[in-house]
mmCIF file of C-alpha atoms in Angstrom:
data_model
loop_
_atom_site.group_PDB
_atom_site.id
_atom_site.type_symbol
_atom_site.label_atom_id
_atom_site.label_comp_id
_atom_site.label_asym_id
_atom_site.label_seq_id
_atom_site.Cartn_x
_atom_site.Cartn_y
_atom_site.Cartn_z
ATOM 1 C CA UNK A 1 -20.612 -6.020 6.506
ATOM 2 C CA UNK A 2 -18.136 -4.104 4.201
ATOM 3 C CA UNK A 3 -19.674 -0.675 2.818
ATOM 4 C CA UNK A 4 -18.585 1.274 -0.153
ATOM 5 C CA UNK A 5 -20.084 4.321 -2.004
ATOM 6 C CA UNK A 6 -19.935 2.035 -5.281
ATOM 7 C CA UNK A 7 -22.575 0.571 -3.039
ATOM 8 C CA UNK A 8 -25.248 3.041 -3.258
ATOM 9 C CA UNK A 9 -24.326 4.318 -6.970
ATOM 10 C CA UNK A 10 -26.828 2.053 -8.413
ATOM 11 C CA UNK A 11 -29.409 3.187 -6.360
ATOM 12 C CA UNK A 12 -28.335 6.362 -6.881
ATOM 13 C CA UNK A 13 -28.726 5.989 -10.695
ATOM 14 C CA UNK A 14 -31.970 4.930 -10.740
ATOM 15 C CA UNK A 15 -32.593 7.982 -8.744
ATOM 16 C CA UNK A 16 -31.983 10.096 -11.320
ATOM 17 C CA UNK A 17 -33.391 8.554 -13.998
ATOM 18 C CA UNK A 18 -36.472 8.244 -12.078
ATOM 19 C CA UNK A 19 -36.832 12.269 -11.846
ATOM 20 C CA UNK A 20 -35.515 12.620 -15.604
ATOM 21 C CA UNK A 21 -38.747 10.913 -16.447
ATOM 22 C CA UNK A 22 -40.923 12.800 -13.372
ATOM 23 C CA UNK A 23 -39.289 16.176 -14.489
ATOM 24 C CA UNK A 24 -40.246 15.019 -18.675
ATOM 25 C CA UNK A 25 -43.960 14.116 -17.647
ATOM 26 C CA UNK A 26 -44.543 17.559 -15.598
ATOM 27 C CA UNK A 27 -43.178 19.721 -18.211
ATOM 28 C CA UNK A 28 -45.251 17.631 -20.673
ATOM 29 C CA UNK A 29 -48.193 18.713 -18.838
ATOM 30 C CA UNK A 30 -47.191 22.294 -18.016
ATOM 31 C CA UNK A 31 -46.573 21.650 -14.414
ATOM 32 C CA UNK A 32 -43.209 22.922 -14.232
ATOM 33 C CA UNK A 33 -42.025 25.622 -16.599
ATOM 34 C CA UNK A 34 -38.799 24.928 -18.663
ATOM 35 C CA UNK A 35 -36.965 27.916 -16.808
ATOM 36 C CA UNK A 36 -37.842 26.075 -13.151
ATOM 37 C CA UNK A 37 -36.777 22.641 -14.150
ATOM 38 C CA UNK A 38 -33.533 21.651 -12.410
ATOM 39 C CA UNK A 39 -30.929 19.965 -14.598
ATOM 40 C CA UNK A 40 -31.137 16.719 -13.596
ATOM 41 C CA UNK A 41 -28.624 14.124 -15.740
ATOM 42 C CA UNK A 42 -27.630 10.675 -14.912
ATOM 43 C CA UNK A 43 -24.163 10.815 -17.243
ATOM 44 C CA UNK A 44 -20.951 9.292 -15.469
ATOM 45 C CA UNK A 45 -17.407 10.459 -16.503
ATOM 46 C CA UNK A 46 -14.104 9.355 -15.911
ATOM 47 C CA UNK A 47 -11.275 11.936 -15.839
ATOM 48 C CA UNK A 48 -7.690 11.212 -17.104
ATOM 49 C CA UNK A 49 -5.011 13.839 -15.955
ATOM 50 C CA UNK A 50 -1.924 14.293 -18.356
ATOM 51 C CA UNK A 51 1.240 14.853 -16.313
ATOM 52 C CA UNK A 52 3.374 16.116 -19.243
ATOM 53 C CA UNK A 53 0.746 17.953 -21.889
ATOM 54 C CA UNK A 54 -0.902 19.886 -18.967
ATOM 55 C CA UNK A 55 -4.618 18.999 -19.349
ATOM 56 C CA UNK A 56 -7.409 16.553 -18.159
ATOM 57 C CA UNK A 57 -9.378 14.660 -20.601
ATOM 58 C CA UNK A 58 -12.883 14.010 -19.911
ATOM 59 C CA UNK A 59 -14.843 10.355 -21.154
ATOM 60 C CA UNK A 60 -18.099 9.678 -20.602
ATOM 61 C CA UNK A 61 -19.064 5.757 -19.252
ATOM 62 C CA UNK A 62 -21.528 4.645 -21.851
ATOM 63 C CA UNK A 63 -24.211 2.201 -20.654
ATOM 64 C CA UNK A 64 -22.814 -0.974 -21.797
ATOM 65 C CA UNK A 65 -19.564 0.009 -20.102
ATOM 66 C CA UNK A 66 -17.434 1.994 -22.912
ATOM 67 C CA UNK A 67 -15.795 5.156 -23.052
ATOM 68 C CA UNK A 68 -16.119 7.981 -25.381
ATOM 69 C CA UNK A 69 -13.819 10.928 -25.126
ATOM 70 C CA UNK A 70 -16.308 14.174 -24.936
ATOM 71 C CA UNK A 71 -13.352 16.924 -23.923
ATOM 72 C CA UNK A 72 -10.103 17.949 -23.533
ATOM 73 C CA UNK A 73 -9.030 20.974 -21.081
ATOM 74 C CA UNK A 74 -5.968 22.613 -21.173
ATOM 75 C CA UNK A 75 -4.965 22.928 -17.103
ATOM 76 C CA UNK A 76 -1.582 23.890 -16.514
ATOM 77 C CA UNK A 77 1.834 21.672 -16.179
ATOM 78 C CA UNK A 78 2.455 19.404 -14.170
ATOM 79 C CA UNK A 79 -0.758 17.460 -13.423
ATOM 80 C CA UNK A 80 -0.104 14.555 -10.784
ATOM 81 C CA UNK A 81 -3.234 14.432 -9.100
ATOM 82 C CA UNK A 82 -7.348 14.573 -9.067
ATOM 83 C CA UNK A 83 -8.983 14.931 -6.302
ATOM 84 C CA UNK A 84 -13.203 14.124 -6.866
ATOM 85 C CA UNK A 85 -15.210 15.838 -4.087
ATOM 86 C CA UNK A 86 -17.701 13.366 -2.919
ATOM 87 C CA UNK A 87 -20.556 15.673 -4.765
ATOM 88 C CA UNK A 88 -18.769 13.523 -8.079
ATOM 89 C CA UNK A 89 -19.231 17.353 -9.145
ATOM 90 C CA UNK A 90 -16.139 19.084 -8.339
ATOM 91 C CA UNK A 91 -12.522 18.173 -9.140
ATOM 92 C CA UNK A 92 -8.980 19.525 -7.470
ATOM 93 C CA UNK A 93 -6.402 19.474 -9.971
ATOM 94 C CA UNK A 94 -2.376 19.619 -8.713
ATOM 95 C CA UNK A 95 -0.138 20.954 -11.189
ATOM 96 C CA UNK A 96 3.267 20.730 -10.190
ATOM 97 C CA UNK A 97 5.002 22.775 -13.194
ATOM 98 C CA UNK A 98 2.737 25.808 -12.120
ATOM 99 C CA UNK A 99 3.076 25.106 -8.546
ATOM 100 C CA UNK A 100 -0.635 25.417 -8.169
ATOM 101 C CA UNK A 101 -3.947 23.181 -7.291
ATOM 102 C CA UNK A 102 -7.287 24.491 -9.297
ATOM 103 C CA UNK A 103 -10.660 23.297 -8.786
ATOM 104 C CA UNK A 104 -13.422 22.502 -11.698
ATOM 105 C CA UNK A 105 -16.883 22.133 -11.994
ATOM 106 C CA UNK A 106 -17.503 19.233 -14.277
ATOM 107 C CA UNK A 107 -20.689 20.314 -15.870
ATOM 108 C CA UNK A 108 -23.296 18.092 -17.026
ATOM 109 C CA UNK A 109 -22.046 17.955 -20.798
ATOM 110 C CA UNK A 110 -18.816 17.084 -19.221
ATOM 111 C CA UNK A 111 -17.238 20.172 -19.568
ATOM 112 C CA UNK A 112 -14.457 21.614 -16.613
ATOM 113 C CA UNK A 113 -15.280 24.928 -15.523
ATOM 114 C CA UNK A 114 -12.868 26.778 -13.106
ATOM 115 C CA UNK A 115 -14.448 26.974 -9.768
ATOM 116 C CA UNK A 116 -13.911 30.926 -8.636
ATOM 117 C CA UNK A 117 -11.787 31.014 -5.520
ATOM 118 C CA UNK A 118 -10.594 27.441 -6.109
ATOM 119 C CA UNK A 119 -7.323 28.368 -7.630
ATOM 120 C CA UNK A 120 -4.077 28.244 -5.140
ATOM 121 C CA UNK A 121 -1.020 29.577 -5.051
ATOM 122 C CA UNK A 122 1.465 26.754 -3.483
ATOM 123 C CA UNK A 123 5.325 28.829 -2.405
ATOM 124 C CA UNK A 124 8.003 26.908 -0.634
ATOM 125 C CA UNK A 125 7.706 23.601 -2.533
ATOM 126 C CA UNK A 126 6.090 21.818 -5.550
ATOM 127 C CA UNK A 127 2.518 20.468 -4.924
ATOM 128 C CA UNK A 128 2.625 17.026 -5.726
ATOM 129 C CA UNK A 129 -0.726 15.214 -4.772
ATOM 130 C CA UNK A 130 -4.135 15.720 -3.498
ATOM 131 C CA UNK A 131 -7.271 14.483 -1.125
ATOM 132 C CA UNK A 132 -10.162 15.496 0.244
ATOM 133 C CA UNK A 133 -12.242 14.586 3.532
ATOM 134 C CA UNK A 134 -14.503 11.978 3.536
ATOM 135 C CA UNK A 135 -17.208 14.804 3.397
ATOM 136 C CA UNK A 136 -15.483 16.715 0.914
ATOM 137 C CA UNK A 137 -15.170 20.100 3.229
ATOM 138 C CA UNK A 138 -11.233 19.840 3.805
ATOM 139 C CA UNK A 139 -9.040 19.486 1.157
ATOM 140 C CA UNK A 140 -5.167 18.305 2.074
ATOM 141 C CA UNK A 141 -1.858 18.947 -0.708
ATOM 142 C CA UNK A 142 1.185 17.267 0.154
ATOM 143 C CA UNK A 143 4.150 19.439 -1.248
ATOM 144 C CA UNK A 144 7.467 18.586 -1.900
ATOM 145 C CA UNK A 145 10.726 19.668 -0.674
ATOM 146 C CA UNK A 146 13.233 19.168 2.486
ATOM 147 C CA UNK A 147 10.865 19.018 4.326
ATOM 148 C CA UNK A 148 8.068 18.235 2.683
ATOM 149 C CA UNK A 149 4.759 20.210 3.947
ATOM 150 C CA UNK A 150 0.682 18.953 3.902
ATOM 151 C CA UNK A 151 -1.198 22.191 3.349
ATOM 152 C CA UNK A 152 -4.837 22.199 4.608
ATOM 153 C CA UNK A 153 -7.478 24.107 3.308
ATOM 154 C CA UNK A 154 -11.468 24.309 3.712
ATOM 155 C CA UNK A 155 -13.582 24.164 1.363
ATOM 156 C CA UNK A 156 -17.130 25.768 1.074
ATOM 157 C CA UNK A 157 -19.847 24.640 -0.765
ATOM 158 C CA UNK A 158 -19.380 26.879 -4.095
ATOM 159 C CA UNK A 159 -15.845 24.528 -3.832
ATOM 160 C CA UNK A 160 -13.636 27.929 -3.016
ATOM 161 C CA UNK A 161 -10.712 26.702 -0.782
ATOM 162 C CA UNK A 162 -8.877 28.789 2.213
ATOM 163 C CA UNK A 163 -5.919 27.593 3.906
ATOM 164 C CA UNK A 164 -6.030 27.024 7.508
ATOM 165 C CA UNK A 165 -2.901 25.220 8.407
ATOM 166 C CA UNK A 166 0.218 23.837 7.372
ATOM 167 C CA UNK A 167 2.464 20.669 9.038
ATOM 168 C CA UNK A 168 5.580 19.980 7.965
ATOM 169 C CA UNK A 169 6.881 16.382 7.155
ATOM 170 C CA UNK A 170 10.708 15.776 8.007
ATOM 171 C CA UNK A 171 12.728 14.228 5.595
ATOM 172 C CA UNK A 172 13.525 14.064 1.701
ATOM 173 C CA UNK A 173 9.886 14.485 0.049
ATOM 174 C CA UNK A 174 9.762 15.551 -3.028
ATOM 175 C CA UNK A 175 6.625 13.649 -4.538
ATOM 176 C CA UNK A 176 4.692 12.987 -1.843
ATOM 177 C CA UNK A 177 1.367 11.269 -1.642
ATOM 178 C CA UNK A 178 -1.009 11.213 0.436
ATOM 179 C CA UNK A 179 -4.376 9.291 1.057
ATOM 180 C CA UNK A 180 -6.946 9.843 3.624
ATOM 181 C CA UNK A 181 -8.231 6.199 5.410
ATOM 182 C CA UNK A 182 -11.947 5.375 4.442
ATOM 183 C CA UNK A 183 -13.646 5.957 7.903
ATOM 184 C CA UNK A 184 -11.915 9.861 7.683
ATOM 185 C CA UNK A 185 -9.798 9.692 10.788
ATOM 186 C CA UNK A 186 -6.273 9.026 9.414
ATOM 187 C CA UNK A 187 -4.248 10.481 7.039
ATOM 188 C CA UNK A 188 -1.070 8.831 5.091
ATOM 189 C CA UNK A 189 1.810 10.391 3.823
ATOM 190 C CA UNK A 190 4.030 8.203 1.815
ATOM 191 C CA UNK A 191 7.423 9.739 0.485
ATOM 192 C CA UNK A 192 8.930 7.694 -2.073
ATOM 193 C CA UNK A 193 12.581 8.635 -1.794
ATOM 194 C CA UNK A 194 12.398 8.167 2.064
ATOM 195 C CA UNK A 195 10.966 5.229 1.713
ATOM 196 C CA UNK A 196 8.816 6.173 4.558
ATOM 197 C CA UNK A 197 4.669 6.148 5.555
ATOM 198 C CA UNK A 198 3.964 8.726 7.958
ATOM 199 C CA UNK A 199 0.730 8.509 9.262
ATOM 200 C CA UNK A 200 -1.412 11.637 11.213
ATOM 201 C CA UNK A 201 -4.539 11.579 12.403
ATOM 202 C CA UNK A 202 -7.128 14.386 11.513
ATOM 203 C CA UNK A 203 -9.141 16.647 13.989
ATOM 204 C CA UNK A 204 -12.594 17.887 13.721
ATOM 205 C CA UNK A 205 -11.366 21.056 12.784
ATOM 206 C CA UNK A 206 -8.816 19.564 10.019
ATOM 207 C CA UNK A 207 -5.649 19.448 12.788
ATOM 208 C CA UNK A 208 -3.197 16.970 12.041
ATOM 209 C CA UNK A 209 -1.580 15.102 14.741
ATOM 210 C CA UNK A 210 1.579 12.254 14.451
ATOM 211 C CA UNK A 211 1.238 8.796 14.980
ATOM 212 C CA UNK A 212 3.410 7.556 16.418
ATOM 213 C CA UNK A 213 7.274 7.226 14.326
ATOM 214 C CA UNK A 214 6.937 6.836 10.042
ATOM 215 C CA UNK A 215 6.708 3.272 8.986
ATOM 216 C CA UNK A 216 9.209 1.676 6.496
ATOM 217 C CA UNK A 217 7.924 1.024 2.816
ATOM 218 C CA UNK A 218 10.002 -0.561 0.047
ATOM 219 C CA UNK A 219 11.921 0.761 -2.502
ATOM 220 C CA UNK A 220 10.133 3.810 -3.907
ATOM 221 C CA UNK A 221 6.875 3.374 -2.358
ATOM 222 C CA UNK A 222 3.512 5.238 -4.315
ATOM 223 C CA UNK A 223 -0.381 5.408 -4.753
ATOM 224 C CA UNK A 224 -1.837 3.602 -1.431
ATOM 225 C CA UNK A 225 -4.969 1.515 -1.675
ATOM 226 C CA UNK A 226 -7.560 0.944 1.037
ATOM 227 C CA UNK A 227 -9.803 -2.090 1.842
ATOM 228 C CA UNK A 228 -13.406 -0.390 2.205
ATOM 229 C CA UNK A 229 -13.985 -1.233 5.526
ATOM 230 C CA UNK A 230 -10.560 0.582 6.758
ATOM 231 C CA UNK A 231 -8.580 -2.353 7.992
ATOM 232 C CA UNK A 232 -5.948 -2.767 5.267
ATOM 233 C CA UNK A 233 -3.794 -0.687 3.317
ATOM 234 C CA UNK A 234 -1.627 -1.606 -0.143
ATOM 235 C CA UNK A 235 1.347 0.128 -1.284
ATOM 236 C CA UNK A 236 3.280 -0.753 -4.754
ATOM 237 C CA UNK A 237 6.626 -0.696 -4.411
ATOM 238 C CA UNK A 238 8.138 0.777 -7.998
ATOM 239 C CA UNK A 239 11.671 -0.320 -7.581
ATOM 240 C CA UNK A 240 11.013 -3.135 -5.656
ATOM 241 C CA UNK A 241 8.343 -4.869 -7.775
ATOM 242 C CA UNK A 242 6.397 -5.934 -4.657
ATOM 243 C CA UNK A 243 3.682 -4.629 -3.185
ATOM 244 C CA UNK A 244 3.735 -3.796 1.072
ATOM 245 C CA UNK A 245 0.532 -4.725 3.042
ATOM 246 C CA UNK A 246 -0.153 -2.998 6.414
ATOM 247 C CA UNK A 247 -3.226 -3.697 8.761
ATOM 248 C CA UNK A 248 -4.633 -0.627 10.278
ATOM 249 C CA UNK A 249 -4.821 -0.685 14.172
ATOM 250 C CA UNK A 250 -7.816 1.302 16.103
ATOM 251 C CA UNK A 251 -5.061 3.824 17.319
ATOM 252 C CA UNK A 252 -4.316 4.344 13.129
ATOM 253 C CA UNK A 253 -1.126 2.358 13.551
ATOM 254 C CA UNK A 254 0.546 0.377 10.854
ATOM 255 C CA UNK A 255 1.342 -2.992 11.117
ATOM 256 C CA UNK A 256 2.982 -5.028 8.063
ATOM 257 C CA UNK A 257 0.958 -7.917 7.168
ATOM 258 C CA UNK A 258 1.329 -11.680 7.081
ATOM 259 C CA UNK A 259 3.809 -12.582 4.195
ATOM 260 C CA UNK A 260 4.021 -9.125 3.077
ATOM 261 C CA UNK A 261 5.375 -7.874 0.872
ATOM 262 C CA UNK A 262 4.035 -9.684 -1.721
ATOM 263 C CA UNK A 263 5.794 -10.176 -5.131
ATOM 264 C CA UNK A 264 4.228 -8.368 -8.597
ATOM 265 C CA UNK A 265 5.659 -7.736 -11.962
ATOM 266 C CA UNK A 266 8.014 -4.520 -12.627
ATOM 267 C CA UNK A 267 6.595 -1.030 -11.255
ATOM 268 C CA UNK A 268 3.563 -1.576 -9.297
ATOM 269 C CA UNK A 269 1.909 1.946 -9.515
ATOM 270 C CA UNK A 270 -1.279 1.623 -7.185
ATOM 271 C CA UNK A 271 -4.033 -0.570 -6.114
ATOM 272 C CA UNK A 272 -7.406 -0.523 -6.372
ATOM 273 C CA UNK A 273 -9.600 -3.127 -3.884
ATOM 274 C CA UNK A 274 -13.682 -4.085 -4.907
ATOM 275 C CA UNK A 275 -16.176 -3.413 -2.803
ATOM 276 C CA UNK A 276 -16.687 -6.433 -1.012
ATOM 277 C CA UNK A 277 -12.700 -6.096 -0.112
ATOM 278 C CA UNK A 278 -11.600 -9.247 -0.990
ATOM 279 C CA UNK A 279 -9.743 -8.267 -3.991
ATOM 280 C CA UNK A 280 -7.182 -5.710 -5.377
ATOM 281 C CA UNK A 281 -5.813 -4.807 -8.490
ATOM 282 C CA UNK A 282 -2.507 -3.183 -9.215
ATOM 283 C CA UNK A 283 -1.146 -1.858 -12.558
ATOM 284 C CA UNK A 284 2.044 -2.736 -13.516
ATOM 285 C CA UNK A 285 3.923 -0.282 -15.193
ATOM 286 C CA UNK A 286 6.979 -2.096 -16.665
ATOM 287 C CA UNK A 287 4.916 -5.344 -16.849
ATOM 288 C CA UNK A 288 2.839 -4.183 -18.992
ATOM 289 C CA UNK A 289 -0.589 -5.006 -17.407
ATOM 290 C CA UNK A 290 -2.633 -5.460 -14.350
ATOM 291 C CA UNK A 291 -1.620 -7.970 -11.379
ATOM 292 C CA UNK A 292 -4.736 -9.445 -9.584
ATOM 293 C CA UNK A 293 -4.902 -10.638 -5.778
ATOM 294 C CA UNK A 294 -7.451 -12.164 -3.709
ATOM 295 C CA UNK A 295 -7.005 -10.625 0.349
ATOM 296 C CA UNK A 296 -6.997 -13.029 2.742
ATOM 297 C CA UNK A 297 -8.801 -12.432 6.002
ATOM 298 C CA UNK A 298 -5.489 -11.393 7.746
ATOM 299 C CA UNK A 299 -4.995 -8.966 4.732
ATOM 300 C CA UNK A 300 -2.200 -11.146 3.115
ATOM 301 C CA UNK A 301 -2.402 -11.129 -0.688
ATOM 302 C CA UNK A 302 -2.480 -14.075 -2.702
ATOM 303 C CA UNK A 303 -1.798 -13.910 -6.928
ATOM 304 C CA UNK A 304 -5.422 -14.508 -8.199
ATOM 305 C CA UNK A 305 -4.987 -17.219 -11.508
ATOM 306 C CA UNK A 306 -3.141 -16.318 -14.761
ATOM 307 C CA UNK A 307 -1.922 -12.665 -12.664
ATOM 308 C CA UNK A 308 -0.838 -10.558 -14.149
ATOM 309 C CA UNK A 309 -2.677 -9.947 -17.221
ATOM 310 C CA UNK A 310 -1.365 -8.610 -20.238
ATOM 311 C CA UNK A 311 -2.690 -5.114 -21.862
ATOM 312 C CA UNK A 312 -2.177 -4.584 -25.481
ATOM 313 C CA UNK A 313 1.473 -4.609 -27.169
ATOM 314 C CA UNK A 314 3.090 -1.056 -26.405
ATOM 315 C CA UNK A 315 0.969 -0.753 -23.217
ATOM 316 C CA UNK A 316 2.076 0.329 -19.732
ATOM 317 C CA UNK A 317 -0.796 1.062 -17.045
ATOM 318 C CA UNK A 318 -0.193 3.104 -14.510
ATOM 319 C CA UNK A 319 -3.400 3.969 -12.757
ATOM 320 C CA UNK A 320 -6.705 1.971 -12.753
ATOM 321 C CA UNK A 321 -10.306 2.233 -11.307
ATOM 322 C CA UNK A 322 -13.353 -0.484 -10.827
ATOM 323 C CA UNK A 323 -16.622 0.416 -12.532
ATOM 324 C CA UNK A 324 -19.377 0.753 -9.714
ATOM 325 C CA UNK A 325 -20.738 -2.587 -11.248
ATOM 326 C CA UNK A 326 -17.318 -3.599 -11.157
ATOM 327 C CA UNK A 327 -17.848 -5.620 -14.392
ATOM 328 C CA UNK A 328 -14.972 -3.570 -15.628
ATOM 329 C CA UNK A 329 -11.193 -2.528 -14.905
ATOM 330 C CA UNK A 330 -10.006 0.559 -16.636
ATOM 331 C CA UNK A 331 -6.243 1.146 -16.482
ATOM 332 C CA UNK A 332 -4.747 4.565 -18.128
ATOM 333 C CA UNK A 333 -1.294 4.387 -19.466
ATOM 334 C CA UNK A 334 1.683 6.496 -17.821
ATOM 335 C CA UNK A 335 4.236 4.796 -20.791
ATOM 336 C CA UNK A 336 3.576 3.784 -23.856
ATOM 337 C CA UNK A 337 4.923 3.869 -27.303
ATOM 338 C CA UNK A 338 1.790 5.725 -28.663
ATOM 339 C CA UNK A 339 2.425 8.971 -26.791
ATOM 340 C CA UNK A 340 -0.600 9.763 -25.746
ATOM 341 C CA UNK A 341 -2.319 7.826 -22.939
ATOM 342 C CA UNK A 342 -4.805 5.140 -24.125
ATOM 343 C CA UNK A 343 -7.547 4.036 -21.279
ATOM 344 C CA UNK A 344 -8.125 -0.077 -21.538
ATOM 345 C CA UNK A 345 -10.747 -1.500 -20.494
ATOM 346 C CA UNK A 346 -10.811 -5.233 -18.881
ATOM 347 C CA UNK A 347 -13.585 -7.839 -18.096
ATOM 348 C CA UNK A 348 -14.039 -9.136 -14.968
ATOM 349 C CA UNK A 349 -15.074 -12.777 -14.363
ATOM 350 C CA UNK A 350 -16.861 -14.028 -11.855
ATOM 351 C CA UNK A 351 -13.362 -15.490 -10.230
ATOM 352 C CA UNK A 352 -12.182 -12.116 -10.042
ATOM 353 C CA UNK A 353 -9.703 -12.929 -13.009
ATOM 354 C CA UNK A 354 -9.171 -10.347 -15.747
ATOM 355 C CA UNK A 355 -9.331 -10.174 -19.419
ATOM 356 C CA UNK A 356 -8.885 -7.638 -22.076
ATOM 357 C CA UNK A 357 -12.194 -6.656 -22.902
ATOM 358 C CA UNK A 358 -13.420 -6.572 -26.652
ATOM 359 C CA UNK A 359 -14.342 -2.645 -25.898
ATOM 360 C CA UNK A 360 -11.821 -0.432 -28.262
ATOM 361 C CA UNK A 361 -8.855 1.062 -26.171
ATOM 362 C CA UNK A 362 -10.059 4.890 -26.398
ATOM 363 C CA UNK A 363 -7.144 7.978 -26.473
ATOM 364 C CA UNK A 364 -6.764 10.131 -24.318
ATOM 365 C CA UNK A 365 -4.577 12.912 -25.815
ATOM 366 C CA UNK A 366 -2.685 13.692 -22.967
ATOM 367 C CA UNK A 367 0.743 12.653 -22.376
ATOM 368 C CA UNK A 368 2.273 11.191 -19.009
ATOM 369 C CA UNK A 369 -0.427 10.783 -16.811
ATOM 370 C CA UNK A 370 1.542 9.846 -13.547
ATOM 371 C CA UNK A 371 0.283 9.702 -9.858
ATOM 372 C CA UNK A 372 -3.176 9.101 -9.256
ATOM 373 C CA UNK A 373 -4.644 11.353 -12.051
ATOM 374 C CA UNK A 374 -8.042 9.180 -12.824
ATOM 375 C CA UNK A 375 -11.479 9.097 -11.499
ATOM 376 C CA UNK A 376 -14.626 7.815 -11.947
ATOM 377 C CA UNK A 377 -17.744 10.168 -10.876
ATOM 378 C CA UNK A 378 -20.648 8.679 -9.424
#
């Protein structure tokens, strides 16, 4: 059976709600003191990074599935990735421009708050993207440069980071990006002017080790996308407007998959696969919407009915991510002839098929948010 943490986020939710109204009741009755009560919020936020304006917006997920923009911090340059520690509490922001990563607390108002001893220093290349370990206490930068580098660092539970180790990737990578398999034991480095996915696997102690030689992508390949369960992986081809599919062996080895790859409109810039894996979505920059696929049981994709779907004149997504009901699709732009990033929202039908939701289009402020630079918290 295929698990995902948009599983347990329900559950999770009622959780909290359920002390809210325990933590109301006592303080009601003068069993717990105002100064003793823990703050104790059920609020979820998603977080859209501006590449060009140097900031990350913050929008809170109302109940019925809109957004409404509650902040806007000021970051540094450069922003090209966020990296959400699995606490949904902490954030690692890259900023290229200042050749830097920072971490944030996102505090229950939705406000960022700079973590102290979060804030790196990055010398001999440009940090480009970020990820963390599946239990949030390593935290890996790929930086560019000939060669590029993945820089790791550990991260203790105020969210300070130390480096502990450095490997260096050979070829021309100068935005790298990197993605760290669902089950934690693999990580992916794809380098987009190589065309190349080199793959490592990851020691107990954060050690990475080669697998075997780097795998061909396609033509500028970015932004890889897991099934839940581990055994496929999705990357969009920008130039080649396809999309490769690779099943993932036990050893972590890549291997492309039936029919692959698989056609899409112009810039593919991601994927993002539901829960149940048998779906993924793919924002298409150029095309001006999102691409749908079903996932076969061999991994191959198939174009789900009416694919791709439009977003709204002017509109080019570049990044997307499923609401934990997955009732929604909400796809940030990276161009648009508004300037500033607008977030969309789509509906999903039962079929899997989208459509433009009648929830408003809500802006962002920031400009250029490429790379993966959204996410939801749980």
């Amino acid at each position: 059976m295929t698990t995902s943490s948009k599983g347990t986020t329900g559950f999770a939710a009622r959780t909290k709600k359920a002390a809210i109204t325990v933590a109301i009741a006592l303080l009601s009755t003068g069993a717990m003191s105002p100064a003793a009560a823990e703050p104790v919020d059920d609020t979820q936020f998603l977080l859209v990074g501006g590449t060009v304006s140097g900031d990350v917006t913050v929008l809170r997920v109302e109940s019925g599935g809109g957004l409404t923009k509650v902040g806007q911090t000021p970051v540094g340059l450069g922003v090209m990735s966020l990296a959400l520690a699995p606490n949904g509490r902490h954030v690692y922001v890259t900023q290229a421009g200042e050749q830097r990563v920072t971490g944030f607390q996102i505090d229950y108002a939705g406000a960022l708050r700079p973590i102290p001893g979060a804030a790196v220093d990055i010398g001999g290349g440009v940090p480009i993207t970020s990820t963390l370990s599946t239990d949030g206490s390593l935290l890996f930068v790929a930086v560019g440069g000939v060669p590029g580098h993945i820089r790791t660092y550990s991260v203790d539970p105020s969210g300070a980071l130390t480096q502990i180790a450095s490997i260096s990737v050979p070829g021309f990578s100068t935005i790298p990006m990197i993605r760290i398999d669902p089950d934690g034991r693999f990580l992916r480095f794809v380098s987009p002017f190589d065309s190349l996915i080199s793959s490592f696997s990851i020691g107990p102690d954060g050690t990475l080790t080669p697998i075997g030689a780097p795998v061909s992508g396609g033509a500028l390949p970015v932004n890889p996308g897991y099934t839940p369960d581990g055994r496929f992986v999705y990357v969009s081809n920008e130039l080649g407007g396809n999309i490769s599919g690779y099943s993932i062996g036990p050893d972590g080895q890549l291997t492309p998959t039936p029919g692959s790859p698989y056609a899409s409109a112009l810039m593919p810039h991601g994927a993002e696969v539901t829960a149940d894996g048998a779906r993924v979505y793919v924002p298409v920059v150029a095309g001006g919407g999102v691409a749908g696929y079903s996932i076969g049981e061999d991994g191959a994709l198939a174009a789900l009915p009416g694919s791709p779907y439009p977003a709204p004149p002017g509109s080019g997504p570049g990044t997307l991510v499923l609401s934990d009901d997955e009732r929604h699709v909400y796809a940030a732009d990276v161009l648009t002839t508004g300037i500033t990033t607008r977030v969309h929202t789509y509906d999903v039908r039962p079929d899997g098929t989208l459509t433009l939701s009648t929830l408003p289009s809500v802006d962002t402020g920031t400009v250029l948010g490429d790379g993966p630079i959204m996410v939801l918290t749980p």
